[in-house]
């Protein structure tokens, strides 16, 4: 599959995924945050400020450089993945809070993601200071991420029954296209993946474990109830690797930059699954928060 096909198919596939997300959202998902502002604010601060700082620490400790370092920062700047809702449900978390956080994160990422990538490129790439903050690239992220979500929400609002029927087909169809396109992209960078799996594997696992731990224990420290802390853990601990890969390839035009997210996207299911099992078991033993 050629570069021209990537540049066309990947944004379309991602836009479909974001449209599918929009079909599941209502204005109430954004306003619901007013019911539990503390849980939402703590989760967002962890995701927007604490995790990027931790990721920088991991990059330094593990000696990552260049596009791979930027790829890790791109991953950590991406909002929670849609599988966060599933893991939260399995662990006994407040899934409504997950939906709200995903909705808010998807909007905030339009602004924070180009900023984090711009600073990362300035820090880790020679002469890359202006790349991440180019207005055209900012607009591309905006168009790929936010606009399809808004359209999906508008369609749901106007044609609720149709939106309910289409949620599953849109989700399955876009997921299939994404898997094929991303699989082909990673295949093209297979040597980069093989060369760096020894370094990137431990970094990805460490990021996943730390994200889950921070997402759970920081809210608990501030006396957020257990269900909301679990939702926060999954939202913060399950990054949207798909979005990071899509932005790396289609917006920034660098397949090697997508490799960290590709490795993370596979490995993070193990810590997230283990966390979900452990949290659901402790819930059964101690139902009182």
Tab-separated table of C-alpha atoms in Angstrom:
chain	number	residue	atom	x	y	z
A	1	UNK	CA	0.000	0.000	0.000
A	2	UNK	CA	1.552	3.296	-1.096
A	3	UNK	CA	1.979	6.541	0.813
A	4	UNK	CA	-0.721	8.195	-1.310
A	5	UNK	CA	-3.232	5.535	-0.217
A	6	UNK	CA	-2.275	6.079	3.452
A	7	UNK	CA	-2.762	9.809	3.189
A	8	UNK	CA	-6.277	9.252	1.814
A	9	UNK	CA	-7.508	6.162	3.690
A	10	UNK	CA	-6.219	6.827	7.202
A	11	UNK	CA	-7.870	10.236	7.763
A	12	UNK	CA	-11.119	8.856	6.301
A	13	UNK	CA	-10.988	5.812	8.591
A	14	UNK	CA	-10.213	7.930	11.654
A	15	UNK	CA	-12.953	10.415	10.761
A	16	UNK	CA	-15.367	7.457	10.589
A	17	UNK	CA	-14.280	6.306	14.059
A	18	UNK	CA	-14.767	9.805	15.472
A	19	UNK	CA	-18.154	10.039	13.711
A	20	UNK	CA	-19.058	6.728	15.365
A	21	UNK	CA	-18.019	8.197	18.724
A	22	UNK	CA	-20.219	11.218	18.004
A	23	UNK	CA	-23.196	8.904	17.384
A	24	UNK	CA	-22.826	7.674	20.982
A	25	UNK	CA	-22.605	11.138	22.577
A	26	UNK	CA	-25.166	13.713	23.632
A	27	UNK	CA	-24.833	17.214	25.036
A	28	UNK	CA	-25.684	15.620	28.397
A	29	UNK	CA	-22.373	13.730	28.314
A	30	UNK	CA	-20.587	17.085	28.523
A	31	UNK	CA	-22.908	18.750	31.043
A	32	UNK	CA	-22.931	15.645	33.283
A	33	UNK	CA	-19.464	16.679	34.451
A	34	UNK	CA	-21.198	19.298	36.634
A	35	UNK	CA	-22.556	16.433	38.761
A	36	UNK	CA	-19.078	15.263	39.743
A	37	UNK	CA	-16.618	18.054	38.949
A	38	UNK	CA	-13.947	16.850	41.403
A	39	UNK	CA	-13.540	13.423	39.787
A	40	UNK	CA	-13.451	14.910	36.295
A	41	UNK	CA	-11.000	17.710	37.125
A	42	UNK	CA	-8.576	15.352	38.918
A	43	UNK	CA	-8.692	12.863	36.020
A	44	UNK	CA	-8.112	15.624	33.446
A	45	UNK	CA	-5.190	17.131	35.407
A	46	UNK	CA	-3.594	13.664	35.633
A	47	UNK	CA	-4.062	13.092	31.917
A	48	UNK	CA	-3.057	16.541	30.654
A	49	UNK	CA	-0.189	17.419	33.032
A	50	UNK	CA	1.010	14.496	35.180
A	51	UNK	CA	1.242	11.851	32.439
A	52	UNK	CA	3.213	13.937	29.910
A	53	UNK	CA	5.695	14.733	32.724
A	54	UNK	CA	6.008	11.023	33.559
A	55	UNK	CA	6.419	10.169	29.871
A	56	UNK	CA	9.313	12.636	29.596
A	57	UNK	CA	10.887	10.880	32.599
A	58	UNK	CA	10.502	7.461	30.913
A	59	UNK	CA	12.005	8.809	27.677
A	60	UNK	CA	15.059	10.044	29.605
A	61	UNK	CA	15.408	6.883	31.728
A	62	UNK	CA	15.141	4.544	28.739
A	63	UNK	CA	17.231	6.776	26.469
A	64	UNK	CA	14.695	7.204	23.667
A	65	UNK	CA	15.637	9.729	20.989
A	66	UNK	CA	14.307	11.431	17.869
A	67	UNK	CA	11.050	10.327	16.268
A	68	UNK	CA	10.550	7.492	18.780
A	69	UNK	CA	10.637	9.975	21.683
A	70	UNK	CA	8.158	12.234	19.854
A	71	UNK	CA	6.016	9.158	19.110
A	72	UNK	CA	5.787	8.373	22.839
A	73	UNK	CA	4.779	11.969	23.626
A	74	UNK	CA	2.208	11.884	20.827
A	75	UNK	CA	0.761	8.728	22.388
A	76	UNK	CA	0.571	10.203	25.902
A	77	UNK	CA	-1.063	13.369	24.534
A	78	UNK	CA	-3.845	11.336	22.903
A	79	UNK	CA	-7.137	11.033	24.802
A	80	UNK	CA	-8.472	7.812	26.310
A	81	UNK	CA	-9.332	5.032	23.877
A	82	UNK	CA	-12.853	3.739	23.331
A	83	UNK	CA	-11.832	0.414	24.949
A	84	UNK	CA	-11.468	2.351	28.231
A	85	UNK	CA	-15.275	2.180	28.573
A	86	UNK	CA	-15.218	-1.605	28.204
A	87	UNK	CA	-12.425	-2.083	30.758
A	88	UNK	CA	-14.184	0.300	33.147
A	89	UNK	CA	-17.416	-1.677	32.824
A	90	UNK	CA	-15.601	-4.966	33.499
A	91	UNK	CA	-13.858	-3.506	36.561
A	92	UNK	CA	-17.053	-2.035	38.022
A	93	UNK	CA	-16.251	1.592	37.199
A	94	UNK	CA	-18.607	4.518	36.600
A	95	UNK	CA	-18.959	4.160	32.820
A	96	UNK	CA	-20.992	7.386	32.571
A	97	UNK	CA	-17.915	9.235	33.855
A	98	UNK	CA	-15.816	7.452	31.199
A	99	UNK	CA	-18.141	8.656	28.458
A	100	UNK	CA	-17.976	12.195	29.833
A	101	UNK	CA	-14.168	12.142	30.116
A	102	UNK	CA	-13.812	10.720	26.594
A	103	UNK	CA	-16.067	13.460	25.248
A	104	UNK	CA	-14.157	16.250	27.029
A	105	UNK	CA	-10.751	14.727	26.246
A	106	UNK	CA	-11.575	14.432	22.547
A	107	UNK	CA	-12.284	18.154	22.422
A	108	UNK	CA	-9.293	19.198	24.571
A	109	UNK	CA	-6.935	16.963	22.541
A	110	UNK	CA	-7.598	19.096	19.475
A	111	UNK	CA	-5.722	21.902	21.260
A	112	UNK	CA	-3.315	20.055	23.575
A	113	UNK	CA	-2.101	17.410	21.112
A	114	UNK	CA	-0.523	19.832	18.585
A	115	UNK	CA	1.013	21.747	21.509
A	116	UNK	CA	2.615	18.652	23.105
A	117	UNK	CA	3.827	17.400	19.715
A	118	UNK	CA	5.245	20.818	18.844
A	119	UNK	CA	7.198	21.075	22.109
A	120	UNK	CA	8.345	17.445	21.755
A	121	UNK	CA	9.617	18.016	18.232
A	122	UNK	CA	11.457	21.117	19.366
A	123	UNK	CA	13.033	19.094	22.193
A	124	UNK	CA	13.799	15.758	20.521
A	125	UNK	CA	14.253	16.555	16.812
A	126	UNK	CA	16.887	18.774	15.217
A	127	UNK	CA	15.262	21.815	13.674
A	128	UNK	CA	11.772	20.463	14.311
A	129	UNK	CA	10.537	23.339	16.463
A	130	UNK	CA	7.961	24.631	14.008
A	131	UNK	CA	6.647	21.339	12.637
A	132	UNK	CA	4.123	20.477	15.337
A	133	UNK	CA	2.690	23.966	15.638
A	134	UNK	CA	2.106	24.712	11.945
A	135	UNK	CA	-1.416	26.134	11.578
A	136	UNK	CA	-2.174	23.710	8.722
A	137	UNK	CA	-1.354	20.683	10.903
A	138	UNK	CA	-3.368	22.107	13.787
A	139	UNK	CA	-6.352	22.504	11.441
A	140	UNK	CA	-5.873	18.908	10.199
A	141	UNK	CA	-6.024	17.520	13.756
A	142	UNK	CA	-9.073	19.703	14.383
A	143	UNK	CA	-10.769	18.459	11.196
A	144	UNK	CA	-9.959	14.767	11.766
A	145	UNK	CA	-10.859	14.646	15.466
A	146	UNK	CA	-13.482	17.216	16.384
A	147	UNK	CA	-15.586	17.878	13.290
A	148	UNK	CA	-16.704	14.226	12.768
A	149	UNK	CA	-17.633	14.011	16.486
A	150	UNK	CA	-19.791	17.139	16.194
A	151	UNK	CA	-21.428	15.814	12.995
A	152	UNK	CA	-22.090	12.459	14.711
A	153	UNK	CA	-23.674	14.233	17.688
A	154	UNK	CA	-25.818	16.375	15.368
A	155	UNK	CA	-26.993	13.299	13.448
A	156	UNK	CA	-27.844	11.506	16.709
A	157	UNK	CA	-29.783	14.530	17.930
A	158	UNK	CA	-31.791	14.775	14.700
A	159	UNK	CA	-32.153	11.090	13.783
A	160	UNK	CA	-31.923	9.296	17.130
A	161	UNK	CA	-33.388	5.951	16.031
A	162	UNK	CA	-31.197	5.772	12.927
A	163	UNK	CA	-28.126	6.725	14.998
A	164	UNK	CA	-28.856	3.906	17.445
A	165	UNK	CA	-29.152	1.402	14.566
A	166	UNK	CA	-25.982	2.661	12.858
A	167	UNK	CA	-23.720	2.773	15.918
A	168	UNK	CA	-22.624	-0.833	15.623
A	169	UNK	CA	-22.147	-1.031	11.810
A	170	UNK	CA	-20.189	2.260	11.788
A	171	UNK	CA	-18.040	1.075	14.693
A	172	UNK	CA	-17.290	-2.312	13.096
A	173	UNK	CA	-16.713	-0.904	9.600
A	174	UNK	CA	-14.362	1.860	10.724
A	175	UNK	CA	-12.482	-0.511	13.044
A	176	UNK	CA	-11.885	-2.980	10.198
A	177	UNK	CA	-10.579	-0.258	7.878
A	178	UNK	CA	-8.361	1.161	10.625
A	179	UNK	CA	-6.884	-2.234	11.497
A	180	UNK	CA	-6.059	-2.904	7.836
A	181	UNK	CA	-4.505	0.508	7.212
A	182	UNK	CA	-2.561	0.597	10.488
A	183	UNK	CA	-1.448	-3.020	10.012
A	184	UNK	CA	-0.059	-2.104	6.597
A	185	UNK	CA	1.655	0.972	8.043
A	186	UNK	CA	3.315	-1.001	10.845
A	187	UNK	CA	4.317	-3.684	8.298
A	188	UNK	CA	6.139	-1.012	6.291
A	189	UNK	CA	8.013	0.013	9.426
A	190	UNK	CA	8.482	-3.585	10.599
A	191	UNK	CA	12.272	-3.271	10.779
A	192	UNK	CA	11.995	-0.146	12.947
A	193	UNK	CA	9.612	-2.080	15.185
A	194	UNK	CA	11.948	-5.085	15.462
A	195	UNK	CA	14.979	-2.872	16.084
A	196	UNK	CA	13.257	-1.013	18.909
A	197	UNK	CA	10.920	-3.554	20.520
A	198	UNK	CA	13.515	-4.245	23.240
A	199	UNK	CA	13.439	-0.598	24.302
A	200	UNK	CA	9.897	0.418	23.375
A	201	UNK	CA	8.255	-2.672	24.919
A	202	UNK	CA	9.371	-1.901	28.496
A	203	UNK	CA	8.618	1.832	28.017
A	204	UNK	CA	5.095	1.060	26.744
A	205	UNK	CA	4.433	-1.359	29.614
A	206	UNK	CA	5.818	1.074	32.199
A	207	UNK	CA	3.659	3.890	30.793
A	208	UNK	CA	0.578	1.637	30.860
A	209	UNK	CA	1.114	0.478	34.460
A	210	UNK	CA	1.947	3.980	35.742
A	211	UNK	CA	-1.056	5.486	33.910
A	212	UNK	CA	-3.432	2.966	35.473
A	213	UNK	CA	-1.927	3.422	38.954
A	214	UNK	CA	-2.000	7.226	38.820
A	215	UNK	CA	-5.502	7.201	37.341
A	216	UNK	CA	-6.774	5.148	40.284
A	217	UNK	CA	-4.735	6.191	43.324
A	218	UNK	CA	-4.610	9.975	42.792
A	219	UNK	CA	-8.435	10.320	42.766
A	220	UNK	CA	-8.653	7.961	45.769
A	221	UNK	CA	-6.145	10.185	47.575
A	222	UNK	CA	-8.600	13.052	47.058
A	223	UNK	CA	-11.491	10.906	48.367
A	224	UNK	CA	-13.151	10.381	44.989
A	225	UNK	CA	-15.465	7.364	45.252
A	226	UNK	CA	-14.224	3.988	44.086
A	227	UNK	CA	-16.364	3.625	40.955
A	228	UNK	CA	-15.256	7.015	39.672
A	229	UNK	CA	-11.605	6.247	40.525
A	230	UNK	CA	-11.839	3.052	38.450
A	231	UNK	CA	-13.338	5.030	35.549
A	232	UNK	CA	-10.493	7.531	35.877
A	233	UNK	CA	-7.881	4.732	35.934
A	234	UNK	CA	-9.189	3.209	32.713
A	235	UNK	CA	-9.623	6.550	30.960
A	236	UNK	CA	-6.069	7.606	31.821
A	237	UNK	CA	-4.548	4.121	31.521
A	238	UNK	CA	-5.947	3.211	28.098
A	239	UNK	CA	-4.606	5.770	25.613
A	240	UNK	CA	-6.024	6.086	22.107
A	241	UNK	CA	-3.135	4.439	20.235
A	242	UNK	CA	-5.211	4.512	17.044
A	243	UNK	CA	-5.443	8.312	17.113
A	244	UNK	CA	-1.701	8.627	17.810
A	245	UNK	CA	-0.871	6.323	14.873
A	246	UNK	CA	-3.247	8.172	12.559
A	247	UNK	CA	-1.846	11.601	13.485
A	248	UNK	CA	1.753	10.354	13.113
A	249	UNK	CA	1.141	8.951	9.634
A	250	UNK	CA	-1.497	11.173	8.070
A	251	UNK	CA	-0.802	14.560	9.703
A	252	UNK	CA	2.921	14.430	10.529
A	253	UNK	CA	3.820	12.087	7.659
A	254	UNK	CA	6.164	9.876	9.700
A	255	UNK	CA	5.458	6.129	9.924
A	256	UNK	CA	8.381	5.537	12.329
A	257	UNK	CA	6.732	7.968	14.760
A	258	UNK	CA	3.711	5.642	14.798
A	259	UNK	CA	5.753	2.630	16.006
A	260	UNK	CA	5.635	3.451	19.777
A	261	UNK	CA	1.824	3.737	19.631
A	262	UNK	CA	1.644	0.505	17.607
A	263	UNK	CA	3.614	-1.404	20.263
A	264	UNK	CA	1.678	0.224	23.111
A	265	UNK	CA	-1.641	-0.543	21.382
A	266	UNK	CA	-0.878	-4.264	21.634
A	267	UNK	CA	0.824	-4.403	25.042
A	268	UNK	CA	-1.536	-2.156	27.022
A	269	UNK	CA	-4.327	-4.754	26.917
A	270	UNK	CA	-2.369	-6.923	29.371
A	271	UNK	CA	-1.951	-4.392	32.242
A	272	UNK	CA	-5.458	-2.998	31.610
A	273	UNK	CA	-6.948	-6.511	31.681
A	274	UNK	CA	-5.078	-7.462	34.857
A	275	UNK	CA	-6.135	-4.172	36.512
A	276	UNK	CA	-9.773	-4.783	35.531
A	277	UNK	CA	-9.689	-8.299	37.046
A	278	UNK	CA	-8.009	-7.133	40.278
A	279	UNK	CA	-10.354	-4.167	40.719
A	280	UNK	CA	-13.465	-6.244	40.043
A	281	UNK	CA	-12.322	-8.840	42.609
A	282	UNK	CA	-11.672	-6.237	45.305
A	283	UNK	CA	-15.081	-4.754	44.525
A	284	UNK	CA	-16.691	-8.134	45.174
A	285	UNK	CA	-14.872	-8.471	48.499
A	286	UNK	CA	-15.437	-4.876	49.585
A	287	UNK	CA	-18.606	-3.494	48.041
A	288	UNK	CA	-18.573	-0.444	50.323
A	289	UNK	CA	-16.512	2.423	48.907
